[in-house]
CSV table of C-alpha atoms and ligand atoms in Angstrom, one decimal:
chain,number,residue,atom,x,y,z
A,74,MET,CA,-33.6,10.9,22.3
A,75,ILE,CA,-35.1,7.9,24.0
A,76,LYS,CA,-35.5,5.1,21.5
A,77,SER,CA,-37.4,1.8,21.7
A,78,PRO,CA,-35.3,-0.9,23.4
A,79,ARG,CA,-33.0,-3.1,21.2
A,80,GLY,CA,-35.0,-5.8,19.4
A,81,THR,CA,-38.3,-4.1,19.8
A,82,ARG,CA,-40.1,-1.9,17.3
A,83,ASP,CA,-43.2,0.3,16.9
A,84,LEU,CA,-45.7,-1.1,14.4
A,85,LEU,CA,-47.0,2.0,12.7
A,86,PRO,CA,-49.7,2.8,10.1
A,87,PRO,CA,-50.0,1.8,7.3
A,88,ASP,CA,-48.3,-1.5,8.4
A,89,THR,CA,-50.8,-2.0,11.3
A,90,ALA,CA,-53.5,-2.3,8.6
A,91,LEU,CA,-51.7,-5.3,7.3
A,92,TRP,CA,-51.4,-6.8,10.8
A,93,ASN,CA,-55.1,-6.2,11.4
A,94,PHE,CA,-55.9,-7.8,8.0
A,95,VAL,CA,-53.8,-10.9,9.0
A,96,GLU,CA,-55.5,-11.1,12.4
A,97,ALA,CA,-59.0,-10.7,11.1
A,98,THR,CA,-58.3,-13.4,8.5
A,99,VAL,CA,-56.9,-15.9,10.9
A,100,ARG,CA,-59.8,-15.3,13.4
A,101,ASP,CA,-62.2,-16.2,10.6
A,102,VAL,CA,-60.2,-19.4,9.8
A,103,PHE,CA,-60.1,-20.4,13.5
A,104,ARG,CA,-63.8,-19.9,13.8
A,105,ALA,CA,-64.5,-22.1,10.8
A,106,TYR,CA,-62.5,-24.9,12.5
A,107,ASN,CA,-64.3,-24.3,15.9
A,108,PHE,CA,-61.3,-22.9,17.8
A,109,HIS,CA,-61.8,-20.5,20.6
A,110,GLU,CA,-59.5,-17.7,21.8
A,111,ILE,CA,-57.5,-17.9,25.0
A,112,ARG,CA,-55.5,-15.0,26.5
A,113,THR,CA,-53.0,-15.9,29.1
A,114,PRO,CA,-50.7,-13.5,31.1
A,115,ILE,CA,-47.7,-12.0,29.4
A,116,PHE,CA,-45.6,-13.1,32.4
A,117,GLU,CA,-45.6,-16.3,34.3
A,118,SER,CA,-43.6,-18.1,36.9
A,119,THR,CA,-40.2,-18.9,35.6
A,120,GLU,CA,-40.6,-22.5,36.6
A,121,LEU,CA,-43.4,-22.9,34.1
A,122,PHE,CA,-41.0,-22.3,31.2
A,123,ALA,CA,-38.2,-24.3,32.8
A,124,ARG,CA,-40.5,-27.2,32.9
A,125,GLY,CA,-42.7,-26.5,29.9
A,126,VAL,CA,-40.1,-25.5,27.4
A,127,GLY,CA,-37.1,-27.3,28.9
A,128,GLU,CA,-34.0,-26.2,30.9
A,129,GLU,CA,-31.6,-27.3,28.1
A,130,THR,CA,-33.2,-25.3,25.3
A,131,ASP,CA,-31.6,-22.1,24.1
A,132,ILE,CA,-34.8,-20.2,25.0
A,133,VAL,CA,-34.6,-21.1,28.7
A,134,ALA,CA,-30.8,-21.3,29.0
A,135,LYS,CA,-30.1,-17.9,27.5
A,136,GLU,CA,-33.0,-16.0,26.1
A,137,MET,CA,-35.6,-15.3,28.8
A,138,PHE,CA,-36.3,-11.9,30.4
A,139,THR,CA,-36.5,-13.0,34.0
A,140,TRP,CA,-36.7,-10.9,37.2
A,141,GLU,CA,-37.2,-11.4,40.8
A,142,ASP,CA,-40.5,-9.9,42.1
A,143,ARG,CA,-39.9,-7.1,44.6
A,144,GLY,CA,-43.5,-7.2,45.8
A,145,ARG,CA,-44.4,-5.9,49.3
A,146,ALA,CA,-46.3,-9.0,50.3
A,147,GLU,CA,-44.2,-11.7,51.8
A,148,SER,CA,-45.8,-14.2,49.4
A,149,ASP,CA,-44.7,-12.2,46.3
A,150,ARG,CA,-41.2,-11.4,47.4
A,151,GLY,CA,-38.4,-13.3,45.7
A,152,GLN,CA,-40.7,-15.0,43.2
A,153,SER,CA,-39.0,-15.5,39.9
A,154,LEU,CA,-41.1,-14.2,37.0
A,155,THR,CA,-40.5,-14.3,33.3
A,156,LEU,CA,-41.9,-12.6,30.2
A,157,ARG,CA,-43.4,-15.4,28.2
A,158,PRO,CA,-41.0,-16.6,25.4
A,159,GLU,CA,-43.8,-18.7,23.9
A,160,ASN,CA,-47.4,-19.5,24.6
A,161,THR,CA,-47.9,-23.2,24.7
A,162,ALA,CA,-46.7,-23.6,28.3
A,163,GLY,CA,-49.2,-20.9,29.4
A,164,VAL,CA,-52.0,-22.5,27.5
A,165,VAL,CA,-51.3,-25.9,29.0
A,166,ARG,CA,-51.0,-24.3,32.5
A,167,ALA,CA,-54.4,-22.7,32.0
A,168,TYR,CA,-55.8,-26.0,30.7
A,169,ILE,CA,-54.7,-27.7,34.0
A,170,GLU,CA,-55.6,-24.8,36.3
A,171,HIS,CA,-59.1,-24.4,35.0
A,172,LYS,CA,-59.7,-28.0,34.3
A,173,LEU,CA,-60.7,-27.1,30.7
A,174,TRP,CA,-61.3,-30.7,29.9
A,175,ASP,CA,-64.4,-30.5,32.1
A,176,ARG,CA,-65.8,-27.7,29.9
A,177,GLY,CA,-65.0,-29.5,26.6
A,178,LEU,CA,-62.6,-26.7,25.7
A,179,ASN,CA,-60.0,-28.5,23.8
A,180,LYS,CA,-59.3,-26.3,20.7
A,181,LEU,CA,-57.8,-23.0,21.7
A,182,PHE,CA,-56.0,-20.2,19.8
A,183,TYR,CA,-54.0,-17.2,20.8
A,184,ILE,CA,-52.5,-14.0,19.3
A,185,GLY,CA,-50.0,-12.0,21.2
A,186,PRO,CA,-46.4,-10.8,21.9
A,187,GLN,CA,-43.6,-13.1,23.1
A,188,PHE,CA,-40.2,-12.2,24.3
A,189,ARG,CA,-36.8,-13.7,23.8
A,190,ARG,CA,-33.4,-12.1,24.2
A,191,GLU,CA,-32.0,-13.0,20.8
A,192,ARG,CA,-29.6,-11.2,18.6
A,193,PRO,CA,-31.9,-8.9,16.6
A,194,GLN,CA,-31.8,-9.1,12.7
A,195,LYS,CA,-34.4,-9.0,10.0
A,196,GLY,CA,-37.3,-11.3,11.0
A,197,ARG,CA,-35.8,-11.8,14.5
A,198,TYR,CA,-36.9,-9.5,17.3
A,199,ARG,CA,-36.8,-9.5,21.1
A,200,GLN,CA,-40.5,-8.7,21.2
A,201,PHE,CA,-42.3,-10.6,18.4
A,202,TYR,CA,-45.8,-11.8,17.9
A,203,GLN,CA,-47.2,-15.3,17.6
A,204,ILE,CA,-50.5,-16.6,16.4
A,205,GLY,CA,-50.9,-20.1,17.7
A,206,ALA,CA,-53.3,-22.9,18.4
A,207,GLU,CA,-53.4,-26.0,20.6
A,208,VAL,CA,-55.7,-29.0,20.4
A,209,ILE,CA,-55.4,-30.7,23.8
A,210,GLY,CA,-57.6,-33.1,25.8
A,211,PRO,CA,-58.0,-36.5,27.3
A,212,ALA,CA,-57.1,-39.3,24.9
A,213,ALA,CA,-60.8,-40.3,25.0
A,214,SER,CA,-61.6,-36.9,23.3
A,215,GLY,CA,-59.6,-38.1,20.2
A,216,SER,CA,-56.7,-35.7,20.9
A,217,GLU,CA,-54.2,-38.4,20.1
A,218,SER,CA,-55.6,-39.2,16.7
A,219,PRO,CA,-53.6,-38.6,13.6
A,220,ALA,CA,-56.8,-37.0,12.3
A,221,ARG,CA,-56.0,-34.1,14.6
A,222,ASP,CA,-52.4,-33.7,13.3
A,223,ALA,CA,-53.7,-33.7,9.7
A,224,GLU,CA,-56.5,-31.2,10.5
A,225,ILE,CA,-54.0,-28.8,12.1
A,226,LEU,CA,-51.8,-29.0,9.1
A,227,GLU,CA,-54.7,-28.6,6.7
A,228,LEU,CA,-55.9,-25.6,8.8
A,229,LEU,CA,-52.4,-24.0,8.4
A,230,ALA,CA,-52.4,-24.6,4.6
A,231,THR,CA,-55.8,-22.9,4.4
A,232,LEU,CA,-54.7,-20.1,6.7
A,233,LEU,CA,-51.6,-19.3,4.7
A,234,ASP,CA,-53.6,-19.4,1.5
A,235,ARG,CA,-56.3,-17.1,2.9
A,236,VAL,CA,-53.8,-14.4,4.0
A,237,GLY,CA,-52.3,-14.7,0.5
A,238,ILE,CA,-49.0,-16.4,1.1
A,239,THR,CA,-47.9,-18.5,-1.8
A,240,GLY,CA,-44.8,-20.6,-2.2
A,241,TRP,CA,-44.7,-22.1,1.3
A,242,THR,CA,-43.2,-25.5,2.0
A,243,LEU,CA,-44.5,-27.8,4.7
A,244,GLU,CA,-41.6,-29.8,6.2
A,245,LEU,CA,-42.7,-32.9,8.2
A,246,ASN,CA,-41.2,-35.4,10.4
A,247,SER,CA,-42.1,-37.8,13.3
A,248,VAL,CA,-39.9,-37.7,16.4
A,249,GLY,CA,-41.5,-40.9,17.8
A,250,CYS,CA,-42.0,-41.5,21.5
A,251,PRO,CA,-39.6,-41.1,24.3
A,252,ALA,CA,-38.5,-44.7,24.1
A,253,ASP,CA,-37.7,-44.3,20.3
A,254,ARG,CA,-35.7,-41.2,21.0
A,255,ALA,CA,-33.7,-42.9,23.8
A,256,ARG,CA,-32.6,-45.6,21.2
A,257,PHE,CA,-32.0,-42.9,18.6
A,258,ASN,CA,-29.9,-40.8,21.0
A,259,GLU,CA,-27.8,-43.8,21.8
A,260,ALA,CA,-27.2,-44.4,18.1
A,261,LEU,CA,-26.5,-40.8,17.5
A,262,ARG,CA,-23.9,-40.7,20.3
A,263,ALA,CA,-22.2,-43.7,18.9
A,264,ALA,CA,-22.2,-42.2,15.4
A,265,LEU,CA,-21.0,-38.8,16.7
A,266,GLU,CA,-18.1,-40.1,18.8
A,267,PRO,CA,-15.5,-40.6,16.0
A,268,VAL,CA,-16.4,-37.4,14.2
A,269,VAL,CA,-17.5,-34.8,16.8
A,270,ALA,CA,-14.0,-33.5,17.3
A,271,LYS,CA,-14.1,-32.0,13.8
A,272,MET,CA,-17.4,-30.3,14.4
A,273,CYS,CA,-18.2,-26.8,15.8
A,274,ALA,CA,-18.0,-26.0,19.5
A,275,ASP,CA,-21.8,-26.0,19.8
A,276,CYS,CA,-22.1,-29.5,18.3
A,277,GLN,CA,-19.4,-30.8,20.6
A,278,ARG,CA,-21.5,-29.5,23.6
A,279,ARG,CA,-24.7,-30.9,22.1
A,280,ALA,CA,-23.1,-34.3,21.5
A,281,VAL,CA,-22.8,-34.6,25.2
A,282,THR,CA,-25.9,-32.8,26.5
A,283,ASN,CA,-28.5,-33.5,23.9
A,284,PRO,CA,-27.3,-35.1,20.7
A,285,LEU,CA,-30.6,-34.5,18.9
A,286,ARG,CA,-29.9,-30.8,18.8
A,287,VAL,CA,-26.9,-31.4,16.5
A,288,PHE,CA,-29.6,-31.4,13.7
A,289,ASP,CA,-30.1,-27.6,14.5
A,290,CYS,CA,-26.5,-26.8,13.5
A,291,LYS,CA,-26.3,-24.3,10.6
A,292,VAL,CA,-22.5,-24.3,10.3
A,293,PRO,CA,-21.8,-25.1,6.6
A,294,GLU,CA,-18.6,-27.2,7.4
A,295,ASP,CA,-20.6,-29.5,9.7
A,296,GLN,CA,-23.3,-30.4,7.2
A,297,SER,CA,-21.5,-33.2,5.4
A,298,VAL,CA,-21.1,-35.0,8.8
A,299,ILE,CA,-24.7,-34.4,9.8
A,300,GLU,CA,-25.9,-35.8,6.5
A,301,THR,CA,-24.3,-39.2,7.4
A,302,LEU,CA,-25.9,-39.4,10.9
A,303,PRO,CA,-28.8,-41.8,11.5
A,304,ARG,CA,-32.4,-40.5,11.2
A,305,ILE,CA,-35.2,-40.8,13.8
A,306,SER,CA,-37.4,-42.5,11.2
A,307,GLN,CA,-35.2,-45.6,11.5
A,308,PHE,CA,-36.1,-45.9,15.2
A,309,LEU,CA,-39.9,-45.4,15.3
A,310,ASP,CA,-41.9,-48.1,16.9
A,311,GLU,CA,-44.9,-49.7,15.3
A,312,GLY,CA,-47.4,-47.3,16.9
A,313,CYS,CA,-45.5,-44.2,15.9
A,314,ARG,CA,-44.9,-45.4,12.4
A,315,THR,CA,-48.6,-46.1,11.8
A,316,HIS,CA,-49.6,-42.8,13.4
A,317,PHE,CA,-47.2,-41.0,11.0
A,318,GLU,CA,-48.4,-43.0,8.0
A,319,GLN,CA,-52.0,-42.0,8.8
A,320,VAL,CA,-51.1,-38.3,9.1
A,321,LYS,CA,-49.4,-38.5,5.7
A,322,GLU,CA,-52.3,-40.4,4.1
A,323,ILE,CA,-54.9,-37.9,5.2
A,324,LEU,CA,-52.7,-35.0,4.0
A,325,THR,CA,-52.4,-36.6,0.6
A,326,ALA,CA,-56.1,-37.3,0.5
A,327,VAL,CA,-57.0,-33.6,1.2
A,328,GLY,CA,-54.3,-32.4,-1.2
A,329,VAL,CA,-51.9,-30.6,1.2
A,330,PRO,CA,-48.4,-31.0,-0.2
A,331,PHE,CA,-45.5,-31.8,2.2
A,332,THR,CA,-41.9,-32.8,2.1
A,333,LEU,CA,-40.3,-35.1,4.6
A,334,ASN,CA,-37.4,-33.6,6.6
A,335,GLY,CA,-35.6,-36.2,8.7
A,336,ARG,CA,-33.6,-33.5,10.4
A,337,LEU,CA,-36.6,-31.8,12.0
A,338,VAL,CA,-36.4,-32.7,15.6
A,339,ARG,CA,-37.6,-31.5,19.0
A,340,GLY,CA,-35.3,-32.4,21.8
A,341,LEU,CA,-37.6,-32.6,24.8
A,342,ASP,CA,-39.1,-35.7,26.2
A,343,TYR,CA,-42.7,-34.6,26.1
A,344,TYR,CA,-42.5,-33.8,22.3
A,345,THR,CA,-43.8,-36.8,20.5
A,346,ARG,CA,-44.6,-38.0,17.0
A,347,THR,CA,-45.5,-35.3,14.5
A,348,ALA,CA,-43.1,-32.3,14.1
A,349,PHE,CA,-43.4,-29.7,11.4
A,350,GLU,CA,-42.3,-26.4,10.1
A,351,PHE,CA,-43.6,-24.2,7.3
A,352,THR,CA,-40.9,-22.2,5.5
A,353,HIS,CA,-40.9,-19.5,3.0
A,354,GLY,CA,-38.2,-18.6,0.5
A,355,ALA,CA,-38.6,-14.8,0.6
A,356,LEU,CA,-37.6,-14.7,4.3
A,357,GLY,CA,-33.9,-15.4,3.8
A,358,ALA,CA,-31.9,-16.7,6.8
A,359,GLN,CA,-34.9,-16.7,9.2
A,360,ASN,CA,-37.1,-18.7,6.8
A,361,ALA,CA,-39.4,-20.5,9.3
A,362,ILE,CA,-42.8,-18.9,9.3
A,363,LEU,CA,-44.1,-21.3,11.8
A,364,GLY,CA,-43.3,-24.4,13.8
A,365,GLY,CA,-45.3,-26.9,15.8
A,366,GLY,CA,-45.8,-30.5,16.7
A,367,ARG,CA,-47.2,-33.0,19.2
A,368,TYR,CA,-46.5,-32.8,22.9
A,369,ASP,CA,-48.3,-35.8,24.3
A,370,GLY,CA,-46.4,-35.6,27.6
A,371,LEU,CA,-46.5,-31.9,28.3
A,372,SER,CA,-49.5,-31.7,30.6
A,373,GLU,CA,-48.1,-34.4,32.8
A,374,ALA,CA,-44.7,-32.6,32.9
A,375,LEU,CA,-46.5,-29.6,34.2
A,376,GLY,CA,-48.3,-31.6,36.9
A,377,GLY,CA,-51.6,-32.1,35.0
A,378,PRO,CA,-53.5,-35.2,33.9
A,379,ALA,CA,-52.5,-37.1,30.8
A,380,ALA,CA,-53.6,-34.9,27.9
A,381,PRO,CA,-52.2,-35.5,24.5
A,382,GLY,CA,-51.9,-32.3,22.4
A,383,ILE,CA,-50.7,-30.8,19.2
A,384,GLY,CA,-50.1,-27.2,18.4
A,385,PHE,CA,-48.2,-24.6,16.4
A,386,ALA,CA,-47.0,-21.1,16.6
A,387,ILE,CA,-46.8,-18.8,13.6
A,388,GLY,CA,-44.3,-15.9,13.7
A,389,GLU,CA,-46.7,-13.1,12.9
A,390,ASP,CA,-43.8,-10.7,12.1
A,391,ARG,CA,-42.5,-13.1,9.5
A,392,LEU,CA,-46.0,-13.8,8.2
A,393,VAL,CA,-46.4,-10.1,7.5
A,394,LEU,CA,-42.9,-9.9,6.0
A,395,SER,CA,-43.8,-12.7,3.5
A,396,LEU,CA,-47.2,-11.3,2.5
A,397,ALA,CA,-47.5,-10.4,-1.2
A,398,ALA,CA,-50.2,-7.8,-0.2
A,399,THR,CA,-49.0,-4.3,0.5
A,400,ALA,CA,-50.3,-2.2,3.3
A,401,ASP,CA,-51.8,0.2,0.8
A,402,SER,CA,-54.0,-2.5,-0.6
A,403,VAL,CA,-55.7,-3.2,2.7
A,404,LEU,CA,-55.6,0.3,4.2
A,405,ARG,CA,-59.0,2.0,4.5
A,406,THR,CA,-58.8,5.6,3.4
A,407,PRO,CA,-61.6,8.1,4.2
A,408,ASP,CA,-64.9,7.9,2.2
A,409,VAL,CA,-65.5,11.5,2.9
A,410,TYR,CA,-63.7,14.6,4.2
A,411,ILE,CA,-66.0,17.1,5.7
A,412,ALA,CA,-64.8,20.7,5.1
A,413,PRO,CA,-66.4,23.3,7.3
A,414,LEU,CA,-66.1,26.7,5.6
A,415,GLY,CA,-66.1,29.8,7.8
A,416,PRO,CA,-66.9,30.7,11.4
A,417,GLY,CA,-69.5,28.7,13.2
A,418,MET,CA,-69.3,25.8,10.7
A,419,ASN,CA,-67.3,23.4,13.0
A,420,ARG,CA,-70.5,22.6,14.9
A,421,GLU,CA,-72.5,22.0,11.7
A,422,ALA,CA,-69.7,19.8,10.3
A,423,ALA,CA,-69.6,17.9,13.6
A,424,ARG,CA,-73.4,17.3,13.4
A,425,LEU,CA,-73.1,16.0,9.9
A,426,ALA,CA,-70.1,13.7,10.8
A,427,ARG,CA,-72.1,12.3,13.7
A,428,GLU,CA,-75.1,11.6,11.5
A,429,LEU,CA,-73.1,10.0,8.8
A,430,ARG,CA,-71.1,7.8,11.1
A,431,ARG,CA,-74.3,6.7,12.9
A,432,SER,CA,-76.3,6.0,9.8
A,433,ASN,CA,-73.6,3.8,8.3
A,434,LYS,CA,-71.1,2.3,10.6
A,435,ASP,CA,-68.8,1.3,7.7
A,436,LEU,CA,-68.3,4.8,6.5
A,437,VAL,CA,-64.8,6.4,7.2
A,438,VAL,CA,-65.4,10.0,7.9
A,439,GLU,CA,-62.7,12.6,8.4
A,440,LEU,CA,-63.4,16.1,9.8
A,441,GLY,CA,-61.6,19.3,8.7
A,442,ASP,CA,-61.6,22.6,10.5
A,443,GLU,CA,-63.5,25.9,9.9
A,444,SER,CA,-60.2,27.9,10.0
A,445,PHE,CA,-59.1,26.2,6.8
A,446,ARG,CA,-59.6,27.9,3.5
A,447,LEU,CA,-61.2,25.8,0.9
A,448,LYS,CA,-57.9,25.2,-0.9
A,449,LYS,CA,-56.3,23.9,2.3
A,450,SER,CA,-59.3,21.6,2.8
A,451,PHE,CA,-58.9,20.2,-0.7
A,452,GLU,CA,-55.2,19.6,-0.1
A,453,ALA,CA,-55.9,17.8,3.2
A,454,ALA,CA,-58.6,15.6,1.6
A,455,ASP,CA,-56.2,14.7,-1.3
A,456,LYS,CA,-53.4,13.9,1.1
A,457,LEU,CA,-55.7,11.6,3.0
A,458,LYS,CA,-56.8,10.0,-0.2
A,459,SER,CA,-60.5,10.7,0.6
A,460,ARG,CA,-63.0,9.6,-2.0
A,461,TYR,CA,-65.3,12.6,-1.5
A,462,ILE,CA,-65.1,16.1,0.0
A,463,LEU,CA,-68.2,17.5,1.5
A,464,ILE,CA,-68.5,21.3,1.8
A,465,VAL,CA,-70.3,22.8,4.8
A,466,GLY,CA,-70.8,26.5,4.3
A,467,GLU,CA,-73.5,28.9,5.4
A,468,ASN,CA,-75.5,28.6,2.2
A,469,GLU,CA,-75.4,24.8,2.4
A,470,VAL,CA,-76.6,24.8,6.0
A,471,LYS,CA,-79.5,27.1,5.0
A,472,ALA,CA,-80.5,24.9,2.1
A,473,ASP,CA,-79.9,21.7,4.1
A,474,ALA,CA,-78.1,20.4,1.0
A,475,PHE,CA,-74.4,20.1,0.7
A,476,ALA,CA,-71.8,20.2,-2.1
A,477,LEU,CA,-70.3,16.8,-2.5
A,478,LYS,CA,-67.4,16.4,-4.8
A,479,HIS,CA,-65.9,13.2,-6.0
A,480,LEU,CA,-62.2,13.9,-5.9
A,481,ALA,CA,-61.0,11.5,-8.6
A,482,SER,CA,-63.6,12.5,-11.3
A,483,GLY,CA,-64.1,16.1,-10.2
A,484,GLU,CA,-67.9,15.5,-10.4
A,485,GLN,CA,-69.8,17.8,-8.0
A,486,VAL,CA,-73.4,17.6,-6.9
A,487,SER,CA,-75.6,19.1,-4.3
A,488,VAL,CA,-77.1,16.4,-2.0
A,489,PRO,CA,-79.9,16.9,0.5
A,490,ARG,CA,-78.8,16.0,4.1
A,491,ALA,CA,-81.1,12.9,4.2
A,492,GLU,CA,-79.5,11.3,1.2
A,493,LEU,CA,-75.8,12.0,2.0
A,494,ALA,CA,-75.0,8.7,3.7
A,495,ALA,CA,-76.4,6.6,0.9
A,496,ARG,CA,-74.8,8.7,-1.8
A,497,ILE,CA,-71.3,8.5,-0.1
A,498,ALA,CA,-71.6,4.7,0.5
A,499,ARG,CA,-72.3,4.1,-3.2
A,500,HIS,CA,-69.0,3.7,-5.0
B,272,AMP,P1,-40.8,-21.4,18.1
B,272,AMP,O1,-41.7,-21.0,19.2
B,272,AMP,O2,-39.3,-21.2,18.4
B,272,AMP,O3,-41.1,-22.8,17.5
B,272,AMP,O4,-41.1,-20.4,16.9
B,272,AMP,C1,-42.3,-20.4,16.2
B,272,AMP,C2,-42.2,-19.3,15.2
B,272,AMP,O5,-42.1,-18.0,15.8
B,272,AMP,C3,-41.0,-19.3,14.3
B,272,AMP,O6,-41.2,-20.2,13.2
B,272,AMP,C4,-40.8,-17.9,13.9
B,272,AMP,O7,-41.6,-17.6,12.8
B,272,AMP,C5,-41.3,-17.1,15.1
B,272,AMP,N1,-40.2,-16.6,15.9
B,272,AMP,C6,-39.5,-17.3,16.8
B,272,AMP,N2,-38.6,-16.5,17.4
B,272,AMP,C7,-38.7,-15.3,16.8
B,272,AMP,C8,-38.1,-14.0,17.0
B,272,AMP,N3,-37.1,-13.8,17.9
B,272,AMP,N4,-38.5,-13.0,16.2
B,272,AMP,C9,-39.5,-13.2,15.3
B,272,AMP,N5,-40.1,-14.3,15.1
B,272,AMP,C10,-39.8,-15.4,15.9
């Protein structure tokens, strides 16, 4: 038997109803905040991620699905392509490529699959889905303002509330600007030097290549050392400190709770200032539902104009896992099951189904088959959890009125054709 590749999965009904509920809800939220959708390609040049995510990240160093194009055209051949491991780089590429600043398009959202070759476990897949948004634009458009950071975070709080996620925690930090981080890195190196030999192999490597990443370490024995290390908050310059204060003030004013987490860092040069994560207790080891932050230098790192930005990516798989709602509560079951009874009745049933679906686009109509005996039609309607069954036999066709039975109450009435749609729609 051929199975789906490791780390990928089929999303099946009824779960897909939950996914659609989540996506419809977040689309409503994005609309209310005046965000517009962008869809970028699922694969891009490898170079985009090397530059946009960073060569030293785990994602780029070990997790990308990369291949060399075997195209016939000389221009395609040998080009290195990669399935997108995240969507911010693609959005910023599109922003630059289409000069989106000229069109005033600076609030964009996306929903789609991402790919990383990670070790699969609950809440971690090789094909997973992200819902994300970016606010990006010239500084003159206000894209640098702490008001944008606070608005993004308030949007997220609203979005999680709307999809029905309770018990989330917003963890917040500021990673300052590149100059702050250079000083912080120096201090970290100095603090790590006498203790790093006792730490895990990964930390020993990080201490040399990118000391900031030591804060990602999950090894229990290393935590007591990490707790003693300096924090980036001690190294913020005046501008970054004020920016962060303002973000926190607005959040407090609008009533979005947060906790400060001095260990939350992003190690690349173009990540600046606000960094955040929303976590959820029910998720276990993979407890981050979403992450995001400012990337004021990213556009320039990708060869574009200065364009401060802030964004986030929600792990949709994890969002669905932490929903209190069940698939059954959002699944639409049929309003009516049409049961044709006897030869020649399929076409009568088809006519009725067409009329009902056309007269009320919200009705869910299921169609049986004339070869079924009445008992089998009832069983089928029950199994599908239909509200009504509609019987289409010769007598009904002649009378142009049909037996409509409410399955839960057992109540049965004869309803003229013209009144059927209204009768079924009424609950
Ligand atoms: P990142 O792009 O790494 O900041 O991730 C943003 C969010 O995407 C995380 O908080 C997770 O919820 C989700 N995510 C990242 N990697 C995976 C994965 N392999 N499987 C499922 N969700 C993921």
